[in-house]
PDB file of C-alpha atoms in Angstrom:
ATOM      1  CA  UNK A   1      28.844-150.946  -6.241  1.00 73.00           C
ATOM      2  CA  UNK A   2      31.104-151.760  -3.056  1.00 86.00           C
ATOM      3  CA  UNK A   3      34.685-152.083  -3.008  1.00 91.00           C
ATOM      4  CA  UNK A   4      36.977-152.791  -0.255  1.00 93.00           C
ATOM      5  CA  UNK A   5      40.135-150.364  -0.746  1.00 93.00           C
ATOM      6  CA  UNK A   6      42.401-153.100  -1.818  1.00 93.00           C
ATOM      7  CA  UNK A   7      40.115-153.928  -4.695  1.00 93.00           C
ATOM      8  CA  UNK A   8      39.265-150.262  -5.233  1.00 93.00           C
ATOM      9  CA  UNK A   9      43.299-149.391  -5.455  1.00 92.00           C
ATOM     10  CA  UNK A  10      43.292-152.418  -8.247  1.00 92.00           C
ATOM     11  CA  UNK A  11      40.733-150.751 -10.492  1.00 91.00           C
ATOM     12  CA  UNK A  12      41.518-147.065 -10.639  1.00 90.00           C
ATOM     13  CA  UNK A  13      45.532-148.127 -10.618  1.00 89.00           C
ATOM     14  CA  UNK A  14      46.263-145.924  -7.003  1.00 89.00           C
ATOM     15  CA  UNK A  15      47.989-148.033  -4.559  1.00 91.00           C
ATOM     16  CA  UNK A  16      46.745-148.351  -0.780  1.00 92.00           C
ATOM     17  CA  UNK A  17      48.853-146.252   0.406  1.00 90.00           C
ATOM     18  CA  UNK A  18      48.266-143.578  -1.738  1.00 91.00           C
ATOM     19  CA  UNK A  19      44.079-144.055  -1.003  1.00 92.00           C
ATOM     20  CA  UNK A  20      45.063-144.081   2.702  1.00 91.00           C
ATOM     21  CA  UNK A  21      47.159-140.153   2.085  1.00 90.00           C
ATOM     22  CA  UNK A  22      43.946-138.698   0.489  1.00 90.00           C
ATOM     23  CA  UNK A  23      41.725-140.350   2.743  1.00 89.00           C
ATOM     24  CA  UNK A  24      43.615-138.784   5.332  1.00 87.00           C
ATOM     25  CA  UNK A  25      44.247-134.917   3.707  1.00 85.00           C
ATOM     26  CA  UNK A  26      40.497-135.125   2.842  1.00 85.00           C
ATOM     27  CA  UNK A  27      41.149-135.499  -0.842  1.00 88.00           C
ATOM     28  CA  UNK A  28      38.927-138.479  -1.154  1.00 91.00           C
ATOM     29  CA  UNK A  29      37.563-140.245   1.924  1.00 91.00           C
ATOM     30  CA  UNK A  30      36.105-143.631   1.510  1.00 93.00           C
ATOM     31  CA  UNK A  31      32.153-143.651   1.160  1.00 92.00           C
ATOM     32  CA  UNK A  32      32.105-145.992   4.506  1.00 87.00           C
ATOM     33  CA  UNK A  33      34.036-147.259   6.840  1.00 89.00           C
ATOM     34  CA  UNK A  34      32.924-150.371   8.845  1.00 87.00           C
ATOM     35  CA  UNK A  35      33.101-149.492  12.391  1.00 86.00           C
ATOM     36  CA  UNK A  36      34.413-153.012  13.820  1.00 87.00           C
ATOM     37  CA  UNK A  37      36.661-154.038  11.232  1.00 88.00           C
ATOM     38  CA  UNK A  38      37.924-150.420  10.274  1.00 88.00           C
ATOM     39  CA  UNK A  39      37.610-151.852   6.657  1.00 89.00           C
ATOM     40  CA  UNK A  40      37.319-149.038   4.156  1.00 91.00           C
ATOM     41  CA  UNK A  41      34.622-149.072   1.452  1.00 93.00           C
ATOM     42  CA  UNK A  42      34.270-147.083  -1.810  1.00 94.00           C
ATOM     43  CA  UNK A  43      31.108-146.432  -4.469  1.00 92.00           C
ATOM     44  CA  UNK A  44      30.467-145.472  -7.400  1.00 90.00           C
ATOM     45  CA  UNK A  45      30.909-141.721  -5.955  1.00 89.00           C
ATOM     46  CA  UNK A  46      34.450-142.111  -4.941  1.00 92.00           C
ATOM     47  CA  UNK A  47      34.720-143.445  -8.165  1.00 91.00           C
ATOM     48  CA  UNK A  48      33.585-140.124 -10.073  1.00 87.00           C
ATOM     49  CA  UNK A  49      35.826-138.176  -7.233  1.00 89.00           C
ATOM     50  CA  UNK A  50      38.670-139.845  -8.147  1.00 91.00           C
ATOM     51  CA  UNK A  51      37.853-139.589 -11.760  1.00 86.00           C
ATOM     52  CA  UNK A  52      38.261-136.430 -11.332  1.00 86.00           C
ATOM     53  CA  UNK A  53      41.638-136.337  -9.407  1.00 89.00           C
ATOM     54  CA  UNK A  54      43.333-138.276 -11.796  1.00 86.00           C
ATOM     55  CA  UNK A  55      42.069-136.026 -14.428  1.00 81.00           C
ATOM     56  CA  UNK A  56      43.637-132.649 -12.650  1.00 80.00           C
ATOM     57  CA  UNK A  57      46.966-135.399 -11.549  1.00 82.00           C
ATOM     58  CA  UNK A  58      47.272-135.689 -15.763  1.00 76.00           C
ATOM     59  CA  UNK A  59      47.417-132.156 -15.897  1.00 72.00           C
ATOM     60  CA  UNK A  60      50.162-131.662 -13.156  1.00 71.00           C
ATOM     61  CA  UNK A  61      48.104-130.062 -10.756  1.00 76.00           C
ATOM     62  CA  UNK A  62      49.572-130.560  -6.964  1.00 79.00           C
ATOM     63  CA  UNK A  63      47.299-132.478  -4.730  1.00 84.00           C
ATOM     64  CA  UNK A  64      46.738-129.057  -2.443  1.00 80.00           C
ATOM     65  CA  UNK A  65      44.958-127.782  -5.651  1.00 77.00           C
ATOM     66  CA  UNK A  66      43.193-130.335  -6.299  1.00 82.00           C
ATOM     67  CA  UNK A  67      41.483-130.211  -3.200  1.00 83.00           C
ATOM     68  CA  UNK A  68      40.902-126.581  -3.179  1.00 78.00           C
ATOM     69  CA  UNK A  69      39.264-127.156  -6.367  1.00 78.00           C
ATOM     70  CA  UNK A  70      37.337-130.095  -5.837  1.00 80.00           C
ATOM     71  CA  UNK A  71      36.271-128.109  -2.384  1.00 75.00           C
ATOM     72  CA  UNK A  72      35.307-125.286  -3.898  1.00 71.00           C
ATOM     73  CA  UNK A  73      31.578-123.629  -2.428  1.00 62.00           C
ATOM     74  CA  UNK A  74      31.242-122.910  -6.866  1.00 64.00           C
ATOM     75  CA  UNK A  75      32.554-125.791  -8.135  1.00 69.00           C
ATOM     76  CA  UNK A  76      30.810-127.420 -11.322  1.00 69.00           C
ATOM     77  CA  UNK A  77      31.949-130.745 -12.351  1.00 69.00           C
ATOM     78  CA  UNK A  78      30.385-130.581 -15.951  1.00 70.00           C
ATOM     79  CA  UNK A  79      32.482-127.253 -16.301  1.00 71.00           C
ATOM     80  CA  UNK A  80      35.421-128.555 -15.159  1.00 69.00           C
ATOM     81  CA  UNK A  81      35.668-131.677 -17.184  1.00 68.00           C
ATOM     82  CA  UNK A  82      35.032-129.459 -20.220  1.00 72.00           C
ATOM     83  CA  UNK A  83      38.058-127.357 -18.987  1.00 70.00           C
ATOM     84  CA  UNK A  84      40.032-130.698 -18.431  1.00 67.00           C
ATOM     85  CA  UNK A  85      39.749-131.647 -21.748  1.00 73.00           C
ATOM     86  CA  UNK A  86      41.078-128.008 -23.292  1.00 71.00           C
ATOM     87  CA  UNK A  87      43.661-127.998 -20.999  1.00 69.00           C
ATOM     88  CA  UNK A  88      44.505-131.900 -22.257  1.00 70.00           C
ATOM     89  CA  UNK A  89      44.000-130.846 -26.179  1.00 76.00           C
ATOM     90  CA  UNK A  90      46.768-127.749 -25.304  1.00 69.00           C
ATOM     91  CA  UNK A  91      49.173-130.966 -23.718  1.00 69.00           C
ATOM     92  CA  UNK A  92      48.353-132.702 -26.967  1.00 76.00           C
ATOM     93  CA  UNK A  93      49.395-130.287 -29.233  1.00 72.00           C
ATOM     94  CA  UNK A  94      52.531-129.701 -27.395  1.00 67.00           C
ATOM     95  CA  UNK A  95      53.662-133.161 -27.318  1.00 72.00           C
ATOM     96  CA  UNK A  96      52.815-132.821 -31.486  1.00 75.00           C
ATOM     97  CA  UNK A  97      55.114-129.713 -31.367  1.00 68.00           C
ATOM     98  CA  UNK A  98      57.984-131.466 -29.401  1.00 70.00           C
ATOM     99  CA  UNK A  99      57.338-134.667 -31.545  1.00 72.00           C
ATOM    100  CA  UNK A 100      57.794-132.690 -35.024  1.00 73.00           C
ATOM    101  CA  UNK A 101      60.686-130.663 -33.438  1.00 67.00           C
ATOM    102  CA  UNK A 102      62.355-133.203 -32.754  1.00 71.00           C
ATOM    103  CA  UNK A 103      62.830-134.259 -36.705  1.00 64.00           C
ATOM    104  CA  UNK A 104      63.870-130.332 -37.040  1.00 58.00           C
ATOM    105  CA  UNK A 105      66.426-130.770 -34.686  1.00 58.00           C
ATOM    106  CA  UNK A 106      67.789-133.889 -36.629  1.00 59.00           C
ATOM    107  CA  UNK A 107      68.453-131.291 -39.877  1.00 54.00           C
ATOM    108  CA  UNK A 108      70.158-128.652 -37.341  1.00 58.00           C
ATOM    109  CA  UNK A 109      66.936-126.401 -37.701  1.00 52.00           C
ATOM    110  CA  UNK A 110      66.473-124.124 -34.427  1.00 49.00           C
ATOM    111  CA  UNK A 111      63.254-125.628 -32.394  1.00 46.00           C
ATOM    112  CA  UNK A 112      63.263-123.810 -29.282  1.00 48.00           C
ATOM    113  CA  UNK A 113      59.848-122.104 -30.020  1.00 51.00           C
ATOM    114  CA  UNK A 114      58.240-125.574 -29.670  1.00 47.00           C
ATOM    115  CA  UNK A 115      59.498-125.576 -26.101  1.00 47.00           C
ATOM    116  CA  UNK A 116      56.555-123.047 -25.315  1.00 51.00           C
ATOM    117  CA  UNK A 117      54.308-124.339 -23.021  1.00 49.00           C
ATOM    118  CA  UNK A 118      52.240-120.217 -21.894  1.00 54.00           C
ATOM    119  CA  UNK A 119      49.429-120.804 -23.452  1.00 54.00           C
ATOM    120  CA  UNK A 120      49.038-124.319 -21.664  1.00 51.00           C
ATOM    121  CA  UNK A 121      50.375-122.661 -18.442  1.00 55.00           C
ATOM    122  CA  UNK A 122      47.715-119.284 -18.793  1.00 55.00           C
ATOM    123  CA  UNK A 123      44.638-121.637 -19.024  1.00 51.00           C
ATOM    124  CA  UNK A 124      46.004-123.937 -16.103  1.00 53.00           C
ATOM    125  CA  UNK A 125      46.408-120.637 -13.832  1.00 56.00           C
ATOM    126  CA  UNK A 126      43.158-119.288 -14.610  1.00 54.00           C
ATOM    127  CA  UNK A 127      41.566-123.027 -13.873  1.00 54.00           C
ATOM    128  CA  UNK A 128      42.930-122.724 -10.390  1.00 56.00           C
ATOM    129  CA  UNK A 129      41.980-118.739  -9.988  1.00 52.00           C
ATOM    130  CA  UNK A 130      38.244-119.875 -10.985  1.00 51.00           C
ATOM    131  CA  UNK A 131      37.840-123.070  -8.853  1.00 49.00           C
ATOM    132  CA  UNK A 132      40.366-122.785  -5.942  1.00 51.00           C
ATOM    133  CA  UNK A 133      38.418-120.025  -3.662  1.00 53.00           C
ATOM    134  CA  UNK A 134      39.567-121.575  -0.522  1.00 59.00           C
ATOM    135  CA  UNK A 135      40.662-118.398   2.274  1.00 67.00           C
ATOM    136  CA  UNK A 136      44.334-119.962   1.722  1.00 66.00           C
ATOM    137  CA  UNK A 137      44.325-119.990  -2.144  1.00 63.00           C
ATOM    138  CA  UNK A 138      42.992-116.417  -2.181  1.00 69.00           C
ATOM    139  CA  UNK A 139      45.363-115.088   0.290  1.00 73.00           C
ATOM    140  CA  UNK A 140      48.324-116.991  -1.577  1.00 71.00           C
ATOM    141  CA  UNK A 141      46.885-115.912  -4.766  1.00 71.00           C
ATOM    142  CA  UNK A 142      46.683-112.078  -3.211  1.00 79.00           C
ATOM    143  CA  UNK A 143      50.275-112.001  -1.041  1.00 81.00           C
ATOM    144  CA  UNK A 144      52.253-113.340  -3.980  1.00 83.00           C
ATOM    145  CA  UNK A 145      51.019-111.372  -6.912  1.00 81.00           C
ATOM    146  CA  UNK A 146      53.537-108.088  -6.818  1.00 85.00           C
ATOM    147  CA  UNK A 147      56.508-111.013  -6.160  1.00 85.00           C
ATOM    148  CA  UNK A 148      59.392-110.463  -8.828  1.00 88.00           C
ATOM    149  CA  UNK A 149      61.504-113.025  -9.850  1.00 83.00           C
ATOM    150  CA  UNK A 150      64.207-112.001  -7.162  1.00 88.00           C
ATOM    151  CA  UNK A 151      61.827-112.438  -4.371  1.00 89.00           C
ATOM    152  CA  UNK A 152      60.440-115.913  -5.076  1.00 88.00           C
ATOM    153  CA  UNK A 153      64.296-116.919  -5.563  1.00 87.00           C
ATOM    154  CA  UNK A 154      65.011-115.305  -2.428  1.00 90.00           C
ATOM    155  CA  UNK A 155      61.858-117.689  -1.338  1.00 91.00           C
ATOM    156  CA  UNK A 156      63.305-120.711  -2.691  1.00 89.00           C
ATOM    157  CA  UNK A 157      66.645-120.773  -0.683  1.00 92.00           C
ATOM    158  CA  UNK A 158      65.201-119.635   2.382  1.00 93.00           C
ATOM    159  CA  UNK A 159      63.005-122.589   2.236  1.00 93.00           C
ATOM    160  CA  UNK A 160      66.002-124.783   0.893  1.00 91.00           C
ATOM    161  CA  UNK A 161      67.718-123.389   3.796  1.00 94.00           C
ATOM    162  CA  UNK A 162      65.109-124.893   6.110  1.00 95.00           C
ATOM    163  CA  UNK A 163      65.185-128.329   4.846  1.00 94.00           C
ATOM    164  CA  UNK A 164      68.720-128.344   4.504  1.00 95.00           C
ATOM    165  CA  UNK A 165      68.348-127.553   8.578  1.00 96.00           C
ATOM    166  CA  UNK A 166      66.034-130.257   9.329  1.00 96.00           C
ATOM    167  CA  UNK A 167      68.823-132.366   7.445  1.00 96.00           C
ATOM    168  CA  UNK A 168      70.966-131.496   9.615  1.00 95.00           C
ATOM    169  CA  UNK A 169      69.325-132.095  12.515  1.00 96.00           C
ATOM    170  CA  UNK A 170      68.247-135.922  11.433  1.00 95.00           C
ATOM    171  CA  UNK A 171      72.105-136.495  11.060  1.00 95.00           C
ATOM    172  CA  UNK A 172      73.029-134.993  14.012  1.00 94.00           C
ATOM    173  CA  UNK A 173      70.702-138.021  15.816  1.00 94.00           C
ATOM    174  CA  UNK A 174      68.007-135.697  17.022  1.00 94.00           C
ATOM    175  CA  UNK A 175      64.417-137.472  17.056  1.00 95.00           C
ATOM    176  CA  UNK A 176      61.166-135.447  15.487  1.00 94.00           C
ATOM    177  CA  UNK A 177      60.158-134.671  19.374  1.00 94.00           C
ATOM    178  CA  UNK A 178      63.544-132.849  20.128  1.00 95.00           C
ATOM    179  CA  UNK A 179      63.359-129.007  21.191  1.00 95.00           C
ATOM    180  CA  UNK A 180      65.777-128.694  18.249  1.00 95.00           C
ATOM    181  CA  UNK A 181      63.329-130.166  15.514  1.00 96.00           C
ATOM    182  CA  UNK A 182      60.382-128.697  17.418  1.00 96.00           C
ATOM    183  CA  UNK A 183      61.792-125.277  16.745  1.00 96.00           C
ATOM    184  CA  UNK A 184      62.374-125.937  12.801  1.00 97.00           C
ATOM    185  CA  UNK A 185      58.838-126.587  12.494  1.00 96.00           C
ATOM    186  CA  UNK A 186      57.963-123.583  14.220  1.00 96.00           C
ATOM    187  CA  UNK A 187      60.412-121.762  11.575  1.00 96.00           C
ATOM    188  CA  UNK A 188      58.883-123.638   8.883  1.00 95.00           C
ATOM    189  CA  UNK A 189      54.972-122.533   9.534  1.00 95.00           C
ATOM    190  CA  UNK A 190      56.711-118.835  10.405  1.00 95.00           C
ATOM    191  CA  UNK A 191      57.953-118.662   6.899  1.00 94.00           C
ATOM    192  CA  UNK A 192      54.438-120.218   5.275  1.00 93.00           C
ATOM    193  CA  UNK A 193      52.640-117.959   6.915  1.00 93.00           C
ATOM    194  CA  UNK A 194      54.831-114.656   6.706  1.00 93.00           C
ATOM    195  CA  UNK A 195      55.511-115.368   2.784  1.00 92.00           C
ATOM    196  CA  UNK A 196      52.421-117.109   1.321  1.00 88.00           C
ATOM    197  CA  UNK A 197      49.244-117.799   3.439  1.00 87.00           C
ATOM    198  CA  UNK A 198      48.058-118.310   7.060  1.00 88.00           C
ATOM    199  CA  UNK A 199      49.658-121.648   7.894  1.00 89.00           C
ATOM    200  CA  UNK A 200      47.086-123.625  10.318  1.00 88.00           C
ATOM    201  CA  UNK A 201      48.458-126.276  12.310  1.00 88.00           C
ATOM    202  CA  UNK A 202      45.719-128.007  10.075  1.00 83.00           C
ATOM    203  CA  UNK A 203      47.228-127.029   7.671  1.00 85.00           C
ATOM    204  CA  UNK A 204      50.687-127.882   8.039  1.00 88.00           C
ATOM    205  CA  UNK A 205      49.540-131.532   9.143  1.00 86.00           C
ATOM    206  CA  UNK A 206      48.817-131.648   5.319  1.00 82.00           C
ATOM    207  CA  UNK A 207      51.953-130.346   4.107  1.00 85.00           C
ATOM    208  CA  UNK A 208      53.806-132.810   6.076  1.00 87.00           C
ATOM    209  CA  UNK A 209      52.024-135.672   4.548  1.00 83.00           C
ATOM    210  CA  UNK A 210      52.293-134.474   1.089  1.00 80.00           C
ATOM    211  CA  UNK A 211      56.042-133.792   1.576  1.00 85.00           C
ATOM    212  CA  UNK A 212      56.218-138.531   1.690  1.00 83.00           C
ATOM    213  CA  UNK A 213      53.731-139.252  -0.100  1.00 75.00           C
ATOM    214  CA  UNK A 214      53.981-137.134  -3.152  1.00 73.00           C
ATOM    215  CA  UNK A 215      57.292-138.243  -4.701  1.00 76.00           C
ATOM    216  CA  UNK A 216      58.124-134.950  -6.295  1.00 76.00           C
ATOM    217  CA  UNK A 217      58.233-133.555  -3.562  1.00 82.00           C
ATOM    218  CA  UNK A 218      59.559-136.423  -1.149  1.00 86.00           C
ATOM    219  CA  UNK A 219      62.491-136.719  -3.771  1.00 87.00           C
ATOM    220  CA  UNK A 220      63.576-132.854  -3.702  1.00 87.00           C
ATOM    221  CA  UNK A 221      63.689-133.080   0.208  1.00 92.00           C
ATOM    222  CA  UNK A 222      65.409-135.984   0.488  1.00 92.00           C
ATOM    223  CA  UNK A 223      68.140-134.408  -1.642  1.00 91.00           C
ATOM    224  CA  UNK A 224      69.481-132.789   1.896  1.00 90.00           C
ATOM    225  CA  UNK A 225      70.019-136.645   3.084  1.00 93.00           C
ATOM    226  CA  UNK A 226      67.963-139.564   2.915  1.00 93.00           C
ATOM    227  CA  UNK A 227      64.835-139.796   5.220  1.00 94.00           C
ATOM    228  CA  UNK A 228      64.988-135.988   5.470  1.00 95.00           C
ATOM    229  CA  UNK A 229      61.049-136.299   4.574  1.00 92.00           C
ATOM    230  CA  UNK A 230      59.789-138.346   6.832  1.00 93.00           C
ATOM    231  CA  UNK A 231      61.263-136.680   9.573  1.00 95.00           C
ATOM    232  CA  UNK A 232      59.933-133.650   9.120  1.00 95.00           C
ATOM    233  CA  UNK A 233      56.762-135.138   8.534  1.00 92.00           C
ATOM    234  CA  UNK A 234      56.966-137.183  12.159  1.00 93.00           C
ATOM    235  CA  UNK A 235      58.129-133.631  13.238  1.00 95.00           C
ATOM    236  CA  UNK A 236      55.202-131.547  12.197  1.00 94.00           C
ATOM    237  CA  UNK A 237      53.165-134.553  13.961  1.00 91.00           C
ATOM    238  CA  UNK A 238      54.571-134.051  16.912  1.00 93.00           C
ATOM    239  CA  UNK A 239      54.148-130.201  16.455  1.00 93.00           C
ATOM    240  CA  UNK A 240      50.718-130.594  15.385  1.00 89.00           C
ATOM    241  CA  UNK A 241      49.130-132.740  18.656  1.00 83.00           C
ATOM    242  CA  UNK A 242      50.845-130.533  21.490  1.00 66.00           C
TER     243      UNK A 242
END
């Protein structure tokens, strides 16, 4: 089997542009790529791959997990599906929960135990502690363990704090390349790598594709102003290729 990407994007249901993000974060890279046309191909491989990403995608994994797992030196496929599927049976039997709640909430009955989603939540953490043994994961993983609640708060509106800068910056007519936007990127790998892991250049190339093309996180930005995204992603390109 050989599919050009438009035909590939068709039968899994990913659009082109979303192919052309993972081919380009490393998340699933096309199985050839014809060197005069620049046409990209895909096999029964990338098939399985992306299988597999759509599987973890279900399960509201981020698409930096998903590669550390999928990257992983220990990584078992057959194990992993099997771990899919528990963590899918635990989403099932929530949805029942919230289904039959809602019926109990209807009579005035208090449902707010079906709201519980740890036991869901404890098998997706220790899914990513097995598989994602990437140096970042592990020094995330190691850095953040002894946060309280105060200090990932704190966390949060520091990082809110940035964005809301790089806002700022956008409206104030300054382009990606500007010293002003320059330095904001600089601020934002500081933070990365003081708070969570070592933040490669590499590293933060990722990040600012993830922050467009994954709309949760393209959506939260953009709550700062409108295009707020994309220039920091044009930013941290221009950051990235000094």
């Amino acid at each position: 089997m050989k599919m050009q990407i438009k035909e590939f994007a068709d039968f899994t249901g990913v659009s082109v542009r979303t192919l052309h993000y993972y081919d380009e974060i490393g998340l699933l890279v096309p199985a050839y790529v014809d060197g005069f046309t620049g046409y990209r191909y895909y096999d029964e491989n990338s098939l399985l791959r992306m299988q597999e990403i759509l599987f973890y995608r279900e399960l509201d994994f981020s698409l930096k997990a998903i590669r550390e797992i999928l990257s992983a030196p220990n990584y078992d496929k057959n194990k992993a599906l099997n771990e899919q599927k528990q963590l899918l049976i635990l989403k099932k039997e929530r949805l029942e929960r919230l289904i039959s709640a809602i019926d109990g909430a209807v009579k005035g009955e208090n449902i707010m135990r079906a709201f519980d989603n740890s036991e869901f939540e404890k098998h997706k953490a220790e899914a990513k502690e097995k598989w994602g043994q990437t140096p970042a994961y592990k020094e995330h993983a190691k850095k953040t363990k002894h946060y309280s609640k105060e200090k990932w708060n704190n966390l949060a509106e520091q990082m809110n704090d940035i964005l809301a800068e790089f806002a700022s910056c956008m409206k104030s007519g300054d382009e990606p390349e500007s010293t002003k936007a320059q330095n904001l990127v600089k601020m934002l790998q500081d933070h990365i790598t003081k708070n969570y892991y070592l933040c490669t250049n590499e590293i933060l190339a990722g990040l600012g594709l993830m922050y467009v093309a994954d709309e949760r996180f393209r959506n939260n930005i953009d709550k700062n102003a409108d295009g707020t995204a994309t220039f920091i992603c044009e930013a941290i390109k221009v950051y990235c290729h000094k």
